[in-house]
């Protein structure tokens, strides 16, 4: 008996962010470096509270790294899915 081989799983579609422009590890390192620079700018020059600046920069880095808004914040409708921000807090 011949068994059919399972179909190869395709990569999930890209959800957005800067990784569409800069792929791979270099893209993630670029997003992380820009996030650190933005965090320092917000705290030192804008004089934003460090917690607020860290929260804003972490959301920006997540979006820049390719996370979708649904993955980051969850959905408005009731579901079992927990957003990354909610699970992180």
GROMACS .gro file of N, CA, C and O in nm, residues 18-82:
model
  260
   18UNK      N    1   0.844   4.603   0.909
   18UNK     CA    2   0.966   4.634   0.836
   18UNK      C    3   1.034   4.512   0.779
   18UNK      O    4   1.119   4.524   0.692
   19UNK      N    5   1.000   4.393   0.827
   19UNK     CA    6   1.067   4.275   0.777
   19UNK      C    7   1.032   4.246   0.632
   19UNK      O    8   1.097   4.166   0.566
   20UNK      N    9   0.927   4.311   0.580
   20UNK     CA   10   0.898   4.299   0.438
   20UNK      C   11   1.006   4.370   0.357
   20UNK      O   12   1.036   4.333   0.246
   21UNK      N   13   1.068   4.472   0.417
   21UNK     CA   14   1.172   4.548   0.348
   21UNK      C   15   1.311   4.489   0.372
   21UNK      O   16   1.393   4.481   0.282
   22UNK      N   17   1.338   4.449   0.498
   22UNK     CA   18   1.469   4.394   0.535
   22UNK      C   19   1.444   4.257   0.594
   22UNK      O   20   1.389   4.246   0.703
   23UNK      N   21   1.483   4.151   0.525
   23UNK     CA   22   1.452   4.017   0.571
   23UNK      C   23   1.555   3.958   0.664
   23UNK      O   24   1.669   4.004   0.672
   24UNK      N   25   1.515   3.856   0.737
   24UNK     CA   26   1.606   3.776   0.817
   24UNK      C   27   1.655   3.841   0.943
   24UNK      O   28   1.594   3.932   1.000
   25UNK      N   29   1.771   3.793   0.988
   25UNK     CA   30   1.829   3.840   1.113
   25UNK      C   31   1.868   3.987   1.107
   25UNK      O   32   1.853   4.059   1.205
   26UNK      N   33   1.916   4.031   0.993
   26UNK     CA   34   1.953   4.172   0.979
   26UNK      C   35   1.834   4.264   1.001
   26UNK      O   36   1.847   4.371   1.060
   27UNK      N   37   1.718   4.223   0.955
   27UNK     CA   38   1.598   4.303   0.975
   27UNK      C   39   1.559   4.313   1.121
   27UNK      O   40   1.525   4.421   1.171
   28UNK      N   41   1.567   4.200   1.193
   28UNK     CA   42   1.534   4.202   1.335
   28UNK      C   43   1.634   4.285   1.414
   28UNK      O   44   1.595   4.359   1.506
   29UNK      N   45   1.761   4.275   1.381
   29UNK     CA   46   1.862   4.355   1.450
   29UNK      C   47   1.844   4.504   1.422
   29UNK      O   48   1.864   4.587   1.510
   30UNK      N   49   1.807   4.537   1.299
   30UNK     CA   50   1.781   4.677   1.264
   30UNK      C   51   1.663   4.732   1.342
   30UNK      O   52   1.668   4.842   1.396
   31UNK      N   53   1.555   4.653   1.350
   31UNK     CA   54   1.436   4.696   1.424
   31UNK      C   55   1.470   4.713   1.572
   31UNK      O   56   1.428   4.809   1.637
   32UNK      N   57   1.549   4.621   1.628
   32UNK     CA   58   1.587   4.630   1.769
   32UNK      C   59   1.673   4.753   1.796
   32UNK      O   60   1.654   4.824   1.895
   33UNK      N   61   1.769   4.781   1.708
   33UNK     CA   62   1.856   4.898   1.725
   33UNK      C   63   1.777   5.028   1.715
   33UNK      O   64   1.796   5.120   1.795
   34UNK      N   65   1.683   5.033   1.620
   34UNK     CA   66   1.599   5.152   1.608
   34UNK      C   67   1.509   5.169   1.730
   34UNK      O   68   1.482   5.280   1.775
   35UNK      N   69   1.464   5.057   1.785
   35UNK     CA   70   1.382   5.062   1.906
   35UNK      C   71   1.460   5.116   2.025
   35UNK      O   72   1.408   5.196   2.103
   36UNK      N   73   1.584   5.075   2.040
   36UNK     CA   74   1.667   5.126   2.150
   36UNK      C   75   1.693   5.275   2.134
   36UNK      O   76   1.685   5.352   2.230
   37UNK      N   77   1.722   5.317   2.011
   37UNK     CA   78   1.744   5.460   1.986
   37UNK      C   79   1.617   5.542   2.014
   37UNK      O   80   1.624   5.650   2.073
   38UNK      N   81   1.502   5.489   1.973
   38UNK     CA   82   1.376   5.559   1.999
   38UNK      C   83   1.347   5.565   2.148
   38UNK      O   84   1.302   5.668   2.199
   39UNK      N   85   1.376   5.458   2.221
   39UNK     CA   86   1.354   5.458   2.365
   39UNK      C   87   1.441   5.563   2.434
   39UNK      O   88   1.392   5.640   2.519
   40UNK      N   89   1.568   5.569   2.397
   40UNK     CA   90   1.657   5.669   2.457
   40UNK      C   91   1.612   5.811   2.422
   40UNK      O   92   1.614   5.900   2.508
   41UNK      N   93   1.570   5.832   2.298
   41UNK     CA   94   1.522   5.964   2.257
   41UNK      C   95   1.399   6.006   2.338
   41UNK      O   96   1.389   6.119   2.385
   42UNK      N   97   1.304   5.913   2.354
   42UNK     CA   98   1.181   5.946   2.426
   42UNK      C   99   1.208   5.976   2.573
   42UNK      O  100   1.145   6.065   2.632
   43UNK      N  101   1.301   5.905   2.634
   43UNK     CA  102   1.328   5.926   2.775
   43UNK      C  103   1.415   6.050   2.798
   43UNK      O  104   1.387   6.131   2.886
   44UNK      N  105   1.519   6.068   2.717
   44UNK     CA  106   1.615   6.176   2.741
   44UNK      C  107   1.567   6.310   2.686
   44UNK      O  108   1.567   6.412   2.756
   45UNK      N  109   1.526   6.313   2.559
   45UNK     CA  110   1.491   6.441   2.496
   45UNK      C  111   1.346   6.481   2.521
   45UNK      O  112   1.317   6.595   2.552
   46UNK      N  113   1.253   6.387   2.503
   46UNK     CA  114   1.111   6.419   2.519
   46UNK      C  115   1.071   6.421   2.666
   46UNK      O  116   0.972   6.481   2.704
   47UNK      N  117   1.152   6.354   2.752
   47UNK     CA  118   1.130   6.344   2.895
   47UNK      C  119   0.998   6.275   2.927
   47UNK      O  120   0.925   6.316   3.017
   48UNK      N  121   0.971   6.170   2.852
   48UNK     CA  122   0.854   6.087   2.875
   48UNK      C  123   0.884   5.991   2.989
   48UNK      O  124   1.000   5.953   3.009
   49UNK      N  125   0.782   5.955   3.066
   49UNK     CA  126   0.802   5.860   3.174
   49UNK      C  127   0.858   5.729   3.117
   49UNK      O  128   0.814   5.683   3.012
   50UNK      N  129   0.957   5.669   3.182
   50UNK     CA  130   1.022   5.549   3.127
   50UNK      C  131   0.926   5.433   3.101
   50UNK      O  132   0.940   5.363   3.001
   51UNK      N  133   0.827   5.409   3.188
   51UNK     CA  134   0.734   5.299   3.165
   51UNK      C  135   0.650   5.322   3.040
   51UNK      O  136   0.632   5.232   2.959
   52UNK      N  137   0.602   5.445   3.023
   52UNK     CA  138   0.521   5.478   2.906
   52UNK      C  139   0.605   5.468   2.780
   52UNK      O  140   0.561   5.415   2.677
   53UNK      N  141   0.729   5.517   2.786
   53UNK     CA  142   0.818   5.510   2.671
   53UNK      C  143   0.850   5.365   2.636
   53UNK      O  144   0.849   5.327   2.518
   54UNK      N  145   0.876   5.282   2.736
   54UNK     CA  146   0.907   5.141   2.712
   54UNK      C  147   0.787   5.068   2.653
   54UNK      O  148   0.802   4.987   2.561
   55UNK      N  149   0.668   5.097   2.701
   55UNK     CA  150   0.547   5.034   2.646
   55UNK      C  151   0.525   5.077   2.501
   55UNK      O  152   0.497   4.993   2.414
   56UNK      N  153   0.540   5.206   2.472
   56UNK     CA  154   0.521   5.255   2.335
   56UNK      C  155   0.625   5.197   2.240
   56UNK      O  156   0.592   5.155   2.128
   57UNK      N  157   0.750   5.192   2.283
   57UNK     CA  158   0.856   5.141   2.197
   57UNK      C  159   0.840   4.990   2.177
   57UNK      O  160   0.864   4.940   2.067
   58UNK      N  161   0.797   4.918   2.279
   58UNK     CA  162   0.779   4.773   2.262
   58UNK      C  163   0.667   4.743   2.163
   58UNK      O  164   0.677   4.649   2.083
   59UNK      N  165   0.561   4.822   2.164
   59UNK     CA  166   0.454   4.805   2.065
   59UNK      C  167   0.506   4.838   1.926
   59UNK      O  168   0.481   4.765   1.829
   60UNK      N  169   0.583   4.947   1.914
   60UNK     CA  170   0.638   4.985   1.783
   60UNK      C  171   0.735   4.880   1.730
   60UNK      O  172   0.733   4.847   1.612
   61UNK      N  173   0.819   4.825   1.818
   61UNK     CA  174   0.914   4.722   1.775
   61UNK      C  175   0.840   4.595   1.734
   61UNK      O  176   0.875   4.530   1.635
   62UNK      N  177   0.736   4.559   1.807
   62UNK     CA  178   0.657   4.442   1.771
   62UNK      C  179   0.593   4.458   1.634
   62UNK      O  180   0.596   4.366   1.552
   63UNK      N  181   0.536   4.574   1.609
   63UNK     CA  182   0.476   4.600   1.477
   63UNK      C  183   0.584   4.605   1.369
   63UNK      O  184   0.565   4.555   1.258
   64UNK      N  185   0.699   4.665   1.402
   64UNK     CA  186   0.807   4.674   1.305
   64UNK      C  187   0.868   4.538   1.274
   64UNK      O  188   0.919   4.515   1.165
   65UNK      N  189   0.863   4.447   1.371
   65UNK     CA  190   0.921   4.314   1.350
   65UNK      C  191   0.827   4.221   1.274
   65UNK      O  192   0.867   4.111   1.239
   66UNK      N  193   0.704   4.265   1.250
   66UNK     CA  194   0.616   4.185   1.168
   66UNK      C  195   0.497   4.125   1.238
   66UNK      O  196   0.423   4.048   1.177
   67UNK      N  197   0.475   4.155   1.366
   67UNK     CA  198   0.356   4.105   1.433
   67UNK      C  199   0.233   4.179   1.381
   67UNK      O  200   0.239   4.298   1.351
   68UNK      N  201   0.124   4.109   1.369
   68UNK     CA  202   0.002   4.175   1.326
   68UNK      C  203  -0.063   4.242   1.446
   68UNK      O  204  -0.035   4.209   1.561
   69UNK      N  205  -0.150   4.336   1.420
   69UNK     CA  206  -0.219   4.407   1.527
   69UNK      C  207  -0.305   4.310   1.607
   69UNK      O  208  -0.316   4.321   1.729
   70UNK      N  209  -0.363   4.211   1.540
   70UNK     CA  210  -0.446   4.112   1.609
   70UNK      C  211  -0.362   4.029   1.704
   70UNK      O  212  -0.405   3.999   1.815
   71UNK      N  213  -0.241   3.989   1.665
   71UNK     CA  214  -0.153   3.913   1.753
   71UNK      C  215  -0.111   3.997   1.873
   71UNK      O  216  -0.100   3.948   1.984
   72UNK      N  217  -0.089   4.124   1.850
   72UNK     CA  218  -0.037   4.211   1.954
   72UNK      C  219  -0.144   4.252   2.055
   72UNK      O  220  -0.123   4.247   2.175
   73UNK      N  221  -0.260   4.292   2.005
   73UNK     CA  222  -0.364   4.345   2.092
   73UNK      C  223  -0.482   4.252   2.115
   73UNK      O  224  -0.565   4.278   2.200
   74UNK      N  225  -0.494   4.146   2.037
   74UNK     CA  226  -0.609   4.058   2.050
   74UNK      C  227  -0.725   4.108   1.965
   74UNK      O  228  -0.710   4.194   1.879
   75UNK      N  229  -0.842   4.052   1.990
   75UNK     CA  230  -0.960   4.090   1.915
   75UNK      C  231  -1.062   4.155   2.007
   75UNK      O  232  -1.057   4.139   2.128
   76UNK      N  233  -1.155   4.227   1.946
   76UNK     CA  234  -1.260   4.291   2.023
   76UNK      C  235  -1.362   4.188   2.069
   76UNK      O  236  -1.416   4.195   2.179
   77UNK      N  237  -1.385   4.088   1.984
   77UNK     CA  238  -1.482   3.986   2.017
   77UNK      C  239  -1.427   3.890   2.121
   77UNK      O  240  -1.307   3.874   2.135
   78UNK      N  241  -1.516   3.826   2.193
   78UNK     CA  242  -1.475   3.731   2.296
   78UNK      C  243  -1.417   3.608   2.230
   78UNK      O  244  -1.479   3.547   2.144
   79UNK      N  245  -1.296   3.572   2.268
   79UNK     CA  246  -1.233   3.451   2.214
   79UNK      C  247  -1.135   3.396   2.318
   79UNK      O  248  -1.106   3.460   2.419
   80UNK      N  249  -1.086   3.277   2.291
   80UNK     CA  250  -0.990   3.214   2.381
   80UNK      C  251  -0.849   3.265   2.358
   80UNK      O  252  -0.760   3.238   2.438
   81UNK      N  253  -0.826   3.335   2.249
   81UNK     CA  254  -0.693   3.384   2.216
   81UNK      C  255  -0.655   3.497   2.311
   81UNK      O  256  -0.733   3.587   2.338
   82UNK      N  257  -0.535   3.488   2.364
   82UNK     CA  258  -0.484   3.591   2.456
   82UNK      C  259  -0.380   3.673   2.380
   82UNK      O  260  -0.292   3.617   2.315
   0.00000   0.00000   0.00000
